[in-house]
Short mmCIF file of N, CA, C and O in Angstrom, two decimals:
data_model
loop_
_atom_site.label_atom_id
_atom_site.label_comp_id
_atom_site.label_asym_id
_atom_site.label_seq_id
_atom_site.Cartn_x
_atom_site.Cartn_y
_atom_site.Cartn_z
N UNK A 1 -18.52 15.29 7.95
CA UNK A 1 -18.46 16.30 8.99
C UNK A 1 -19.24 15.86 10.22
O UNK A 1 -18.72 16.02 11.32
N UNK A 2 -20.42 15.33 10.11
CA UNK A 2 -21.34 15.01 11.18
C UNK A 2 -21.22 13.50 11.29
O UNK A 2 -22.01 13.09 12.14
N UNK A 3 -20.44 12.47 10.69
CA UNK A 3 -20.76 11.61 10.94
C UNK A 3 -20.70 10.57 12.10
O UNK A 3 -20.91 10.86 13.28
N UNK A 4 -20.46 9.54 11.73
CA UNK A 4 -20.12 8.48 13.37
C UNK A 4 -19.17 9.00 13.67
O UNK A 4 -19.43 9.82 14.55
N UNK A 5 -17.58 8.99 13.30
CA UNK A 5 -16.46 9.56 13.63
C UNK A 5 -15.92 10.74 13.03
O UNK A 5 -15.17 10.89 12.06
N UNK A 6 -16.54 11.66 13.91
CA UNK A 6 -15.90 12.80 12.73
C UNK A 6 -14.35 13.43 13.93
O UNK A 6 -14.10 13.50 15.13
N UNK A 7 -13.78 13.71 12.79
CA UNK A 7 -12.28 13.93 13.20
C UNK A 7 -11.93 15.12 13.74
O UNK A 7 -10.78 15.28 14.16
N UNK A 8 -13.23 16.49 13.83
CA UNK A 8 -12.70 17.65 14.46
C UNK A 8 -12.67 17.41 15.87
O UNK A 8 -11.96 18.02 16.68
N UNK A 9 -13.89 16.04 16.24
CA UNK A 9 -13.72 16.72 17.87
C UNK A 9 -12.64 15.96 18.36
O UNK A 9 -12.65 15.48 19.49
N UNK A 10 -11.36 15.77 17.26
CA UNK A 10 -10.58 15.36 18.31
C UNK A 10 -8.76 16.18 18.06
O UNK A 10 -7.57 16.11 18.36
N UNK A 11 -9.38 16.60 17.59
CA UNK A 11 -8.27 18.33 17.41
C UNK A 11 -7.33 18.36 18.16
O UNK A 11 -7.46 17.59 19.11
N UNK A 12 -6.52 18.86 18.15
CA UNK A 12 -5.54 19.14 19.55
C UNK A 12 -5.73 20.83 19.30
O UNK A 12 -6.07 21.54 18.35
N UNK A 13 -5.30 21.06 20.83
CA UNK A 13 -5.58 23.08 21.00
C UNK A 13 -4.50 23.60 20.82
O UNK A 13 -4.32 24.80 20.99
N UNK A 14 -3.27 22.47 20.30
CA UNK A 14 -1.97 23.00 20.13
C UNK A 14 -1.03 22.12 19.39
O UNK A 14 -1.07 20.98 19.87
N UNK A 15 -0.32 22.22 18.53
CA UNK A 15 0.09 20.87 17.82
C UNK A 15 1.66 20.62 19.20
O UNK A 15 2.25 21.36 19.99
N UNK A 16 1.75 19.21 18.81
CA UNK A 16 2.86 18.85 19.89
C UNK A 16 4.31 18.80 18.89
O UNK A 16 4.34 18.71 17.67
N UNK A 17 5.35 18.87 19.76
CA UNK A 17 6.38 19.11 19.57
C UNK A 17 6.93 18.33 19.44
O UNK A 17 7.06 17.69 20.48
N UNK A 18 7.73 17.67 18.13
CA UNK A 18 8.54 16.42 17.81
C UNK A 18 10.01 16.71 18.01
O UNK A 18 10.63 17.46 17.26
N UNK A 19 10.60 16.03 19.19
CA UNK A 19 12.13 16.23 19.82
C UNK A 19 13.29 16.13 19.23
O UNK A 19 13.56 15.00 18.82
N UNK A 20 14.04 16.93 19.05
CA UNK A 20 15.29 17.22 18.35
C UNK A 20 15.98 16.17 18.80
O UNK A 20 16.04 15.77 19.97
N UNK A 21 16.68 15.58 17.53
CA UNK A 21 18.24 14.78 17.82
C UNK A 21 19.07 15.97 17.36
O UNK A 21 18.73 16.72 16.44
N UNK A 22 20.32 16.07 18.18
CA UNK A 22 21.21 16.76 17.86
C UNK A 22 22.11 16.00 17.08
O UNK A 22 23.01 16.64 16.54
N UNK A 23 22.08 14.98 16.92
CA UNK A 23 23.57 14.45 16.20
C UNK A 23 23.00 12.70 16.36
O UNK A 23 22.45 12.18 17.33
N UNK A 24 23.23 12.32 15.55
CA UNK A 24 23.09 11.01 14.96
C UNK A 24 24.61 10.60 15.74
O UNK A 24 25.47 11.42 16.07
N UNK A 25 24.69 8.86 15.96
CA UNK A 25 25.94 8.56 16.54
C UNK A 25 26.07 7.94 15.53
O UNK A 25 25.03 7.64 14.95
N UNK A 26 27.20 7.57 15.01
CA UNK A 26 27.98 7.01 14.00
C UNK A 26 27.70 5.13 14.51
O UNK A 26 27.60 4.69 15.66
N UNK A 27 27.66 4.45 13.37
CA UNK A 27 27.78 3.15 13.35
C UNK A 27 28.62 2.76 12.52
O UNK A 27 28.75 3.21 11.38
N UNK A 28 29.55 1.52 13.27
CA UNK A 28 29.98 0.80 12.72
C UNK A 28 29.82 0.23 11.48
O UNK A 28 28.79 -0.44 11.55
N UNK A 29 30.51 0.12 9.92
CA UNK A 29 29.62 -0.74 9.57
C UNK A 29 29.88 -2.30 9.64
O UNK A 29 29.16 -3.11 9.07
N UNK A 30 31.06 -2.65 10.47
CA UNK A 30 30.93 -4.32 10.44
C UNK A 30 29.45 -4.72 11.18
O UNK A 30 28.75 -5.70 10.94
N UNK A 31 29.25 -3.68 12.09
CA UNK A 31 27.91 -4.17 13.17
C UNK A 31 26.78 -3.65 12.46
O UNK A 31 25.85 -3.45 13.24
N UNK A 32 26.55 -3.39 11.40
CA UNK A 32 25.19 -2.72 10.49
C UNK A 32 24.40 -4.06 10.13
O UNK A 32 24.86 -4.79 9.25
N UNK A 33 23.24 -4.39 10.79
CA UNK A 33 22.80 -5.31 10.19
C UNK A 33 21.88 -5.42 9.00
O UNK A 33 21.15 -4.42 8.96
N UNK A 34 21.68 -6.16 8.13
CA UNK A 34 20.43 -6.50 7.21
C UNK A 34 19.05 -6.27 7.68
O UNK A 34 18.49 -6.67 8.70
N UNK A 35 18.57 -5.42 6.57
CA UNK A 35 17.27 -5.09 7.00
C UNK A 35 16.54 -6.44 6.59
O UNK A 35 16.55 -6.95 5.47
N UNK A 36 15.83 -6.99 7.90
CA UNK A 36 15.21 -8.71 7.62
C UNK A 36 13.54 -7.86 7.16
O UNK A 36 13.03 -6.76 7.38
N UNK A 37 13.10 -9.21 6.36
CA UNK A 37 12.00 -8.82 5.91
C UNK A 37 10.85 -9.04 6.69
O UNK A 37 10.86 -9.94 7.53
N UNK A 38 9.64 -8.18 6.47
CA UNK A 38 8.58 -8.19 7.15
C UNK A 38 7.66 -9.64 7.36
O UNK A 38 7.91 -10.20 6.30
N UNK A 39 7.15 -10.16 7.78
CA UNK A 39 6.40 -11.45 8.21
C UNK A 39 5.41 -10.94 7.66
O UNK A 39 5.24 -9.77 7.98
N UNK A 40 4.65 -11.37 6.93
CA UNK A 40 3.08 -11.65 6.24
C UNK A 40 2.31 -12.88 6.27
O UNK A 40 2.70 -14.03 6.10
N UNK A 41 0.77 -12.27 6.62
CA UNK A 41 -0.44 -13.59 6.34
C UNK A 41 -0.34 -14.31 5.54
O UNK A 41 -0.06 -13.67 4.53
N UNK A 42 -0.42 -15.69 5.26
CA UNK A 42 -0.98 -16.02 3.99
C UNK A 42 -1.97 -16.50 3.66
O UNK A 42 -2.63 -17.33 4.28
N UNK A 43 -2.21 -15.94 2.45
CA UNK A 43 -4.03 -16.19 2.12
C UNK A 43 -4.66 -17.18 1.99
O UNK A 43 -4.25 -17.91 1.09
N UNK A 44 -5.69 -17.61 2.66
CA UNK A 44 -6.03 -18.95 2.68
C UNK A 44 -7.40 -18.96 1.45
O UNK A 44 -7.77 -20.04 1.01
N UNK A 45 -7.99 -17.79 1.03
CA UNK A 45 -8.98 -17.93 0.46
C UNK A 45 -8.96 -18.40 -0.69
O UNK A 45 -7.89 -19.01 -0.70
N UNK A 46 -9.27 -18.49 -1.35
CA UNK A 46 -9.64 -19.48 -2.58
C UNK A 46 -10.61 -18.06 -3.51
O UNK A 46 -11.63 -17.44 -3.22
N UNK A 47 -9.45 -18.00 -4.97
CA UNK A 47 -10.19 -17.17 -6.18
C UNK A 47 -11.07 -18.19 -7.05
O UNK A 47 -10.90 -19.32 -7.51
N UNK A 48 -12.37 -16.97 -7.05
CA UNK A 48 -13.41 -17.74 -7.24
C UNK A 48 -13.43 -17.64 -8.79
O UNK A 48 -13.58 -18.47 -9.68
N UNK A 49 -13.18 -16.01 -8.76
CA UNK A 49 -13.28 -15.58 -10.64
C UNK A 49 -12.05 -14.10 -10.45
O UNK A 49 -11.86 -13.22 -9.61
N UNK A 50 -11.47 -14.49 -11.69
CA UNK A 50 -10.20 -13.49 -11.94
C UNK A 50 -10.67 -13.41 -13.27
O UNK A 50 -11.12 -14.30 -13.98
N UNK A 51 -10.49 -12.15 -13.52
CA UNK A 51 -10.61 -10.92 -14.52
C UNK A 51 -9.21 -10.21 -14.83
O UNK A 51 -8.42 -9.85 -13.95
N UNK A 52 -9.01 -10.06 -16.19
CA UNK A 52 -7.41 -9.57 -16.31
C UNK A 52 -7.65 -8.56 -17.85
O UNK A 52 -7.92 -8.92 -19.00
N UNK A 53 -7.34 -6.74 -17.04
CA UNK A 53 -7.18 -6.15 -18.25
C UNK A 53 -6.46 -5.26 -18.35
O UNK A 53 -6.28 -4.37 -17.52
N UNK A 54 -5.68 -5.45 -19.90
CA UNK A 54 -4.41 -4.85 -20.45
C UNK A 54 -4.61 -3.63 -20.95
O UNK A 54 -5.05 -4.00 -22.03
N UNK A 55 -4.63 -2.34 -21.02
CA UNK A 55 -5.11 -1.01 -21.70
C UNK A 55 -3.53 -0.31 -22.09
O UNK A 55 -2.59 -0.31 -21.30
N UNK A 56 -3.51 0.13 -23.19
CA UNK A 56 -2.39 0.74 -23.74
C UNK A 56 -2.88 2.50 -23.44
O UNK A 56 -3.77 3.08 -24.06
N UNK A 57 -1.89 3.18 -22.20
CA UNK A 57 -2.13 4.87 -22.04
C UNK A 57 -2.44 5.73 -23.10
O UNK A 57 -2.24 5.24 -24.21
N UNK A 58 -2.98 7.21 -23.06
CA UNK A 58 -3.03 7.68 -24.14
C UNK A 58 -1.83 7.95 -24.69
O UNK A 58 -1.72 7.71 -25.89
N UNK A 59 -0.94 8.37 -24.14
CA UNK A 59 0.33 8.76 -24.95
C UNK A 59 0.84 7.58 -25.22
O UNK A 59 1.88 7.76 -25.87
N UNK A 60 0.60 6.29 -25.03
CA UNK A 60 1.04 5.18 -25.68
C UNK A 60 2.49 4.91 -25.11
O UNK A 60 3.23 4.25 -25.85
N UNK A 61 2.99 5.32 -23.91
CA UNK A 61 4.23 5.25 -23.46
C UNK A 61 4.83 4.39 -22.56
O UNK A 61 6.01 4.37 -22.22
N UNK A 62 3.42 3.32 -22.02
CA UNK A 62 3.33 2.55 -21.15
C UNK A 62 1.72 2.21 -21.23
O UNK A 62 0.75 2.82 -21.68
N UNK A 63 1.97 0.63 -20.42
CA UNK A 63 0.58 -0.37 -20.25
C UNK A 63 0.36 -0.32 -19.40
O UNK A 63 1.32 -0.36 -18.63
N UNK A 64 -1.37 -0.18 -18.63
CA UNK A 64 -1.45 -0.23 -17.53
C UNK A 64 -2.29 -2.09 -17.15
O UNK A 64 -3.13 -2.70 -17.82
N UNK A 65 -2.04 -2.23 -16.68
CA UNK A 65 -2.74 -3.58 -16.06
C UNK A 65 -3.59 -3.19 -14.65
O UNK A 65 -3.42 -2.44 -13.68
N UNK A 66 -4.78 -4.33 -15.22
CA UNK A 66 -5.91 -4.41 -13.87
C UNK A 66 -6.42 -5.73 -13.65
O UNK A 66 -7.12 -6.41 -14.40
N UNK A 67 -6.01 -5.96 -12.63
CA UNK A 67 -6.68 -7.36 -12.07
C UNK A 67 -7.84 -7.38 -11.28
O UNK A 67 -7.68 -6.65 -10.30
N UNK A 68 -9.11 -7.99 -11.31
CA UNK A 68 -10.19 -8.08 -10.36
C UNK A 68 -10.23 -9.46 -10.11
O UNK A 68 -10.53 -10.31 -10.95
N UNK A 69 -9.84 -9.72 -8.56
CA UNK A 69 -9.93 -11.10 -7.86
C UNK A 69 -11.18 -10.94 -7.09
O UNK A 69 -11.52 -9.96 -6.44
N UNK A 70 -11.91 -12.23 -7.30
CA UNK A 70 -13.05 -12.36 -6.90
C UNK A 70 -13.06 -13.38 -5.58
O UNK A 70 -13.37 -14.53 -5.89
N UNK A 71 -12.77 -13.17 -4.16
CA UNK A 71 -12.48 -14.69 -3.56
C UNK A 71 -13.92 -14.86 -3.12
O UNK A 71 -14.92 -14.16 -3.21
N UNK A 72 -13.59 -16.24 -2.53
CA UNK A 72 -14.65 -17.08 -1.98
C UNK A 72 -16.18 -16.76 -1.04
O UNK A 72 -17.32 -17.19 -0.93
N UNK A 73 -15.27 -15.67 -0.49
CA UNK A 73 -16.41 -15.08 0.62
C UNK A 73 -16.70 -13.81 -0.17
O UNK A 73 -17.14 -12.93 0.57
N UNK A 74 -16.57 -13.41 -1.58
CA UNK A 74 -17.87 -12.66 -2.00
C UNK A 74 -16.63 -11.05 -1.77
O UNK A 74 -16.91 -9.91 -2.13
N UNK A 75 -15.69 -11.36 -1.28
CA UNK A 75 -14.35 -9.90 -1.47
C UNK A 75 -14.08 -9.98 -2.81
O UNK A 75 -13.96 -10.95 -3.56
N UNK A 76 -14.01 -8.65 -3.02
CA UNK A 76 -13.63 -8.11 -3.91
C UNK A 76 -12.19 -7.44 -4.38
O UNK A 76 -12.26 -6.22 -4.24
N UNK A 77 -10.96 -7.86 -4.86
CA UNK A 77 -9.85 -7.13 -5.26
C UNK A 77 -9.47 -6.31 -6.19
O UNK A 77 -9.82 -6.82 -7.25
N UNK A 78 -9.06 -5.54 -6.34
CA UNK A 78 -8.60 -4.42 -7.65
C UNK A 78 -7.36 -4.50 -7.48
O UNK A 78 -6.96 -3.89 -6.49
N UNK A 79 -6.48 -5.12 -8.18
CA UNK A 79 -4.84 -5.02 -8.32
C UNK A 79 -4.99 -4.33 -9.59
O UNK A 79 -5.80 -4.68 -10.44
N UNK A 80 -3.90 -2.97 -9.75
CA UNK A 80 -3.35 -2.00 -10.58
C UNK A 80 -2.09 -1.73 -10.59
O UNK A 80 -1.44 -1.30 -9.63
N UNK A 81 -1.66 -2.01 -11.82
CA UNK A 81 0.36 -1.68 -12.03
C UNK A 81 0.25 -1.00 -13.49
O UNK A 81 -0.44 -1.31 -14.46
N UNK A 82 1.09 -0.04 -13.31
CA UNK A 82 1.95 0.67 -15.06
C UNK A 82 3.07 0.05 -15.14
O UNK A 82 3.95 -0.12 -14.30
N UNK A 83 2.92 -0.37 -16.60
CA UNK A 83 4.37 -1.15 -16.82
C UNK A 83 5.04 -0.61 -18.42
O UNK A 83 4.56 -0.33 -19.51
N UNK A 84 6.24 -0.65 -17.88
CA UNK A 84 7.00 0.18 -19.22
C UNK A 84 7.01 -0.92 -20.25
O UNK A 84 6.77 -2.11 -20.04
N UNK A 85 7.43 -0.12 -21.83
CA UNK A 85 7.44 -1.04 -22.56
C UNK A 85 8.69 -2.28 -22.89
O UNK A 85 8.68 -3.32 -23.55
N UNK A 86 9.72 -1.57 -22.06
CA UNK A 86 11.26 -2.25 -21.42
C UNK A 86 10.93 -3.64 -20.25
O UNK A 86 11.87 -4.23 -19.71
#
């Protein structure tokens, strides 16, 4: 509430108004292009220590996995996935 950035004092005194489309225009689909994929960093750091753990849920209906990557400069990662038994 009080802190470095606190988010009331920047409020609006009125929320703003997001502009109506009336009608979508139809596209072609010979001219529909492929959604191209996003460009990403790649990681240059170097894992120092990886940690890998498998836990079966309580209802036993799925596995969850947890990864802790440890890189070079002392960061810390938490990778988390549920995975079916399929």
């Amino acid at each position: 509430r009080n802190g470095i950035y606190p988010l009331m004092n920047f409020a609006v005194s009125r929320p703003h108004a997001l502009p109506r489309v009336l009608s979508q225009p139809q596209e072609d689909p010979q001219k529909a292009k492929t959604p191209t994929p996003e460009p990403f960093d790649v990681e240059t750091r170097k894992v120092v220590q990886m940690q890998c753990n498998l836990e079966l849920n309580e209802d036993k209906s799925q596995w969850h996995l947890t990864l802790l990557l440890i890189l070079e400069d002392k960061l810390h990662r938490q990778l988390s996935y549920d995975l079916l038994p399929s």
